[in-house]
PDB file of C-alpha atoms in Angstrom:
ATOM      1  CA  MET F 258     -18.699  14.189 -25.911  1.00 49.00           C
ATOM      2  CA  SER F 259     -16.573  17.280 -26.048  1.00 52.00           C
ATOM      3  CA  GLU F 260     -13.007  17.169 -24.795  1.00 55.00           C
ATOM      4  CA  GLN F 261     -13.958  19.203 -21.695  1.00 66.00           C
ATOM      5  CA  THR F 262     -16.469  16.631 -20.439  1.00 84.00           C
ATOM      6  CA  GLN F 263     -14.423  13.494 -21.110  1.00 92.00           C
ATOM      7  CA  PRO F 264     -13.552  11.743 -17.857  1.00 94.00           C
ATOM      8  CA  ILE F 265      -9.822  11.704 -17.130  1.00 95.00           C
ATOM      9  CA  PHE F 266      -8.086   9.181 -14.880  1.00 96.00           C
ATOM     10  CA  SER F 267      -4.313   9.247 -15.136  1.00 97.00           C
ATOM     11  CA  ILE F 268      -1.242   8.404 -13.117  1.00 98.00           C
ATOM     12  CA  GLU F 269       0.910  11.489 -12.728  1.00 98.00           C
ATOM     13  CA  LYS F 270       3.609  10.106 -10.403  1.00 98.00           C
ATOM     14  CA  LEU F 271       4.333   6.919  -8.421  1.00 98.00           C
ATOM     15  CA  TYR F 272       6.776   7.035  -5.511  1.00 98.00           C
ATOM     16  CA  VAL F 273       7.834   5.522  -2.192  1.00 98.00           C
ATOM     17  CA  LYS F 274       6.762   8.043   0.423  1.00 98.00           C
ATOM     18  CA  ASP F 275       8.171   6.207   3.432  1.00 98.00           C
ATOM     19  CA  LEU F 276      10.227   3.048   3.883  1.00 98.00           C
ATOM     20  CA  SER F 277      11.599   1.400   6.981  1.00 98.00           C
ATOM     21  CA  LEU F 278      13.195  -1.883   7.941  1.00 97.00           C
ATOM     22  CA  GLU F 279      14.181  -2.992  11.417  1.00 97.00           C
ATOM     23  CA  VAL F 280      16.118  -6.112  12.397  1.00 97.00           C
ATOM     24  CA  PRO F 281      16.222  -5.600  16.174  1.00 97.00           C
ATOM     25  CA  HIS F 282      17.945  -8.866  17.090  1.00 96.00           C
ATOM     26  CA  ALA F 283      20.681  -8.839  14.430  1.00 95.00           C
ATOM     27  CA  PRO F 284      23.132 -10.495  14.149  1.00 96.00           C
ATOM     28  CA  ALA F 285      21.998 -13.329  16.469  1.00 95.00           C
ATOM     29  CA  ILE F 286      18.650 -13.667  14.683  1.00 95.00           C
ATOM     30  CA  PHE F 287      20.444 -14.881  11.540  1.00 95.00           C
ATOM     31  CA  LEU F 288      21.558 -18.006  13.424  1.00 94.00           C
ATOM     32  CA  GLU F 289      17.958 -19.069  14.155  1.00 93.00           C
ATOM     33  CA  SER F 290      16.682 -22.035  12.182  1.00 92.00           C
ATOM     34  CA  GLU F 291      13.012 -21.599  13.123  1.00 94.00           C
ATOM     35  CA  THR F 292      10.711 -20.303  10.404  1.00 93.00           C
ATOM     36  CA  PRO F 293       9.100 -17.073  11.579  1.00 95.00           C
ATOM     37  CA  GLU F 294       5.396 -16.321  11.476  1.00 95.00           C
ATOM     38  CA  VAL F 295       4.743 -13.427   9.104  1.00 95.00           C
ATOM     39  CA  ASP F 296       1.919 -10.944   9.706  1.00 96.00           C
ATOM     40  CA  MET F 297       0.808  -8.415   7.079  1.00 95.00           C
ATOM     41  CA  ARG F 298      -1.274  -5.290   7.656  1.00 96.00           C
ATOM     42  CA  VAL F 299      -2.475  -2.998   4.893  1.00 96.00           C
ATOM     43  CA  ALA F 300      -4.038   0.446   5.100  1.00 96.00           C
ATOM     44  CA  THR F 301      -5.056   2.864   2.366  1.00 96.00           C
ATOM     45  CA  HIS F 302      -5.320   6.639   2.449  1.00 96.00           C
ATOM     46  CA  SER F 303      -6.048   9.444   0.021  1.00 96.00           C
ATOM     47  CA  GLN F 304      -6.284  13.202  -0.029  1.00 97.00           C
ATOM     48  CA  LYS F 305      -7.013  15.939  -2.520  1.00 97.00           C
ATOM     49  CA  ILE F 306      -3.856  17.965  -3.120  1.00 97.00           C
ATOM     50  CA  GLU F 307      -5.281  20.475  -5.584  1.00 95.00           C
ATOM     51  CA  GLU F 308      -8.037  20.727  -8.163  1.00 93.00           C
ATOM     52  CA  GLU F 309      -8.204  17.435 -10.111  1.00 95.00           C
ATOM     53  CA  PHE F 310      -5.119  15.989  -8.349  1.00 98.00           C
ATOM     54  CA  TYR F 311      -5.197  13.449  -5.537  1.00 98.00           C
ATOM     55  CA  GLU F 312      -2.561  11.621  -3.573  1.00 98.00           C
ATOM     56  CA  CYS F 313      -3.401   8.016  -2.839  1.00 98.00           C
ATOM     57  CA  GLY F 314      -1.243   5.659  -0.842  1.00 98.00           C
ATOM     58  CA  ILE F 315      -1.092   2.243   0.703  1.00 97.00           C
ATOM     59  CA  THR F 316       0.920   1.321   3.760  1.00 98.00           C
ATOM     60  CA  VAL F 317       2.041  -2.288   3.993  1.00 97.00           C
ATOM     61  CA  THR F 318       3.498  -3.430   7.318  1.00 97.00           C
ATOM     62  CA  ILE F 319       5.166  -6.833   7.553  1.00 97.00           C
ATOM     63  CA  THR F 320       6.191  -8.272  10.911  1.00 97.00           C
ATOM     64  CA  ALA F 321       8.049 -11.577  11.173  1.00 97.00           C
ATOM     65  CA  LYS F 322       8.199 -13.116  14.667  1.00 97.00           C
ATOM     66  CA  LEU F 323       9.481 -16.317  16.168  1.00 96.00           C
ATOM     67  CA  LYS F 324       7.306 -18.410  18.502  1.00 96.00           C
ATOM     68  CA  ASP F 325       8.967 -16.762  21.522  1.00 96.00           C
ATOM     69  CA  GLU F 326       7.705 -13.377  20.180  1.00 95.00           C
ATOM     70  CA  ARG F 327      11.154 -12.108  19.180  1.00 96.00           C
ATOM     71  CA  VAL F 328      10.869  -9.922  16.100  1.00 97.00           C
ATOM     72  CA  VAL F 329      12.951 -11.231  13.207  1.00 97.00           C
ATOM     73  CA  PHE F 330      12.247  -8.157  11.094  1.00 97.00           C
ATOM     74  CA  LEU F 331       9.717  -5.383  10.701  1.00 97.00           C
ATOM     75  CA  SER F 332       9.266  -3.761   7.305  1.00 97.00           C
ATOM     76  CA  GLU F 333       6.917  -0.929   6.412  1.00 98.00           C
ATOM     77  CA  VAL F 334       6.437   0.785   3.083  1.00 98.00           C
ATOM     78  CA  ASN F 335       4.123   3.639   2.193  1.00 98.00           C
ATOM     79  CA  GLN F 336       3.754   3.466  -1.587  1.00 98.00           C
ATOM     80  CA  ALA F 337       1.987   6.507  -2.974  1.00 98.00           C
ATOM     81  CA  GLY F 338       0.957   8.121  -6.195  1.00 98.00           C
ATOM     82  CA  ILE F 339      -0.470  11.312  -7.589  1.00 98.00           C
ATOM     83  CA  PHE F 340      -3.516  10.706  -9.741  1.00 98.00           C
ATOM     84  CA  ARG F 341      -5.456  13.115 -11.930  1.00 97.00           C
ATOM     85  CA  LEU F 342      -9.210  12.659 -11.779  1.00 97.00           C
ATOM     86  CA  SER F 343     -11.218  15.091 -13.843  1.00 95.00           C
ATOM     87  CA  ASN F 344     -14.864  15.196 -14.952  1.00 95.00           C
ATOM     88  CA  ILE F 345     -15.688  12.225 -12.730  1.00 94.00           C
ATOM     89  CA  PRO F 346     -18.699  12.168 -10.369  1.00 93.00           C
ATOM     90  CA  GLU F 347     -17.793  12.448  -6.663  1.00 91.00           C
ATOM     91  CA  GLU F 348     -19.105   8.956  -5.850  1.00 90.00           C
ATOM     92  CA  ASP F 349     -16.922   7.456  -8.582  1.00 94.00           C
ATOM     93  CA  ILE F 350     -13.892   9.411  -7.328  1.00 95.00           C
ATOM     94  CA  LYS F 351     -14.278   7.731  -3.924  1.00 94.00           C
ATOM     95  CA  ILE F 352     -14.311   4.289  -5.549  1.00 94.00           C
ATOM     96  CA  LEU F 353     -11.318   5.108  -7.767  1.00 96.00           C
ATOM     97  CA  LEU F 354      -9.324   6.340  -4.755  1.00 97.00           C
ATOM     98  CA  GLY F 355     -10.420   3.429  -2.583  1.00 95.00           C
ATOM     99  CA  VAL F 356     -10.108   0.579  -5.100  1.00 96.00           C
ATOM    100  CA  ALA F 357      -8.470   1.406  -8.448  1.00 97.00           C
ATOM    101  CA  CYS F 358      -5.556   3.465  -7.132  1.00 98.00           C
ATOM    102  CA  PRO F 359      -4.579   0.926  -4.409  1.00 98.00           C
ATOM    103  CA  ASN F 360      -4.741  -1.826  -7.050  1.00 97.00           C
ATOM    104  CA  ILE F 361      -2.252   0.165  -9.140  1.00 97.00           C
ATOM    105  CA  LEU F 362       0.034   0.856  -6.159  1.00 98.00           C
ATOM    106  CA  PHE F 363       0.086  -2.598  -4.570  1.00 97.00           C
ATOM    107  CA  PRO F 364       2.465  -4.333  -7.010  1.00 97.00           C
ATOM    108  CA  TYR F 365       5.016  -1.562  -6.403  1.00 97.00           C
ATOM    109  CA  ALA F 366       4.663  -1.898  -2.631  1.00 97.00           C
ATOM    110  CA  ARG F 367       4.942  -5.688  -2.894  1.00 96.00           C
ATOM    111  CA  GLU F 368       8.175  -5.414  -4.889  1.00 96.00           C
ATOM    112  CA  THR F 369       9.624  -2.851  -2.458  1.00 96.00           C
ATOM    113  CA  VAL F 370       8.885  -5.072   0.557  1.00 96.00           C
ATOM    114  CA  SER F 371      10.387  -8.133  -1.121  1.00 95.00           C
ATOM    115  CA  SER F 372      13.501  -6.267  -2.254  1.00 96.00           C
ATOM    116  CA  THR F 373      14.062  -4.603   1.126  1.00 96.00           C
ATOM    117  CA  VAL F 374      13.671  -7.832   3.093  1.00 96.00           C
ATOM    118  CA  THR F 375      16.008  -9.646   0.695  1.00 96.00           C
ATOM    119  CA  ARG F 376      18.647  -6.911   1.020  1.00 96.00           C
ATOM    120  CA  ALA F 377      18.426  -7.354   4.808  1.00 95.00           C
ATOM    121  CA  GLY F 378      19.567 -10.948   4.369  1.00 95.00           C
ATOM    122  CA  PHE F 379      16.239 -12.774   4.583  1.00 95.00           C
ATOM    123  CA  PRO F 380      14.348 -14.819   1.996  1.00 92.00           C
ATOM    124  CA  PRO F 381      11.970 -12.664  -0.062  1.00 89.00           C
ATOM    125  CA  VAL F 382       8.479 -12.088   1.285  1.00 91.00           C
ATOM    126  CA  LEU F 383       5.931 -12.704  -1.461  1.00 89.00           C
ATOM    127  CA  LEU F 384       2.705 -10.915  -0.588  1.00 91.00           C
ATOM    128  CA  ALA F 385      -0.573 -12.392  -1.738  1.00 91.00           C
ATOM    129  CA  PRO F 386      -2.899 -10.187  -3.800  1.00 92.00           C
ATOM    130  CA  ILE F 387      -5.381  -8.054  -1.866  1.00 94.00           C
ATOM    131  CA  ASN F 388      -9.036  -7.476  -2.663  1.00 95.00           C
ATOM    132  CA  PHE F 389      -9.192  -3.685  -2.315  1.00 95.00           C
ATOM    133  CA  ASP F 390     -12.811  -3.716  -3.503  1.00 94.00           C
ATOM    134  CA  ALA F 391     -13.820  -5.797  -0.462  1.00 94.00           C
ATOM    135  CA  MET F 392     -11.688  -3.597   1.831  1.00 93.00           C
ATOM    136  CA  TYR F 393     -13.355  -0.455   0.467  1.00 92.00           C
ATOM    137  CA  HIS F 394     -16.887  -1.801   0.874  1.00 90.00           C
ATOM    138  CA  GLN F 395     -16.125  -3.052   4.393  1.00 91.00           C
ATOM    139  CA  SER F 396     -14.823   0.391   5.415  1.00 88.00           C
ATOM    140  CA  GLN F 397     -17.919   2.024   3.913  1.00 87.00           C
ATOM    141  CA  GLU F 398     -20.171  -0.313   5.936  1.00 89.00           C
ATOM    142  CA  GLU F 399     -18.203   0.438   9.108  1.00 87.00           C
ATOM    143  CA  GLN F 400     -18.511   4.198   8.510  1.00 84.00           C
ATOM    144  CA  ALA F 401     -22.264   3.851   7.952  1.00 86.00           C
ATOM    145  CA  ALA F 402     -22.734   1.878  11.193  1.00 83.00           C
TER     146      ALA F 402
END
């Protein structure tokens, strides 16, 4: 293959696009001994920013609540990256943006959530791995329906 037709998939830049942490019941919440229930929501997004360059991001939202529904903390991070995709068929670009890029971004988002929650005075939140392949295929099925 010539150099012009070689597929290119590269990470150009990784960054935190948005980060927030709320502890609405501080300081009293720190005196609670009850272990909160932690809920995690994940969403992915991507957009073409110019020829061959795409922004891909994942938003991870963590909400910790006590049984009486008081929020212990709410953390949200939008971890993003700029990726170069060149000489790749359109169908493969969709899969790269929906699966490969989120897989690259997730460890960074996980570390940011854990670090932020720890700095707020709580034990670290260790997020379980996510199957972005299954998420992508489920969203494709929902769009087709």
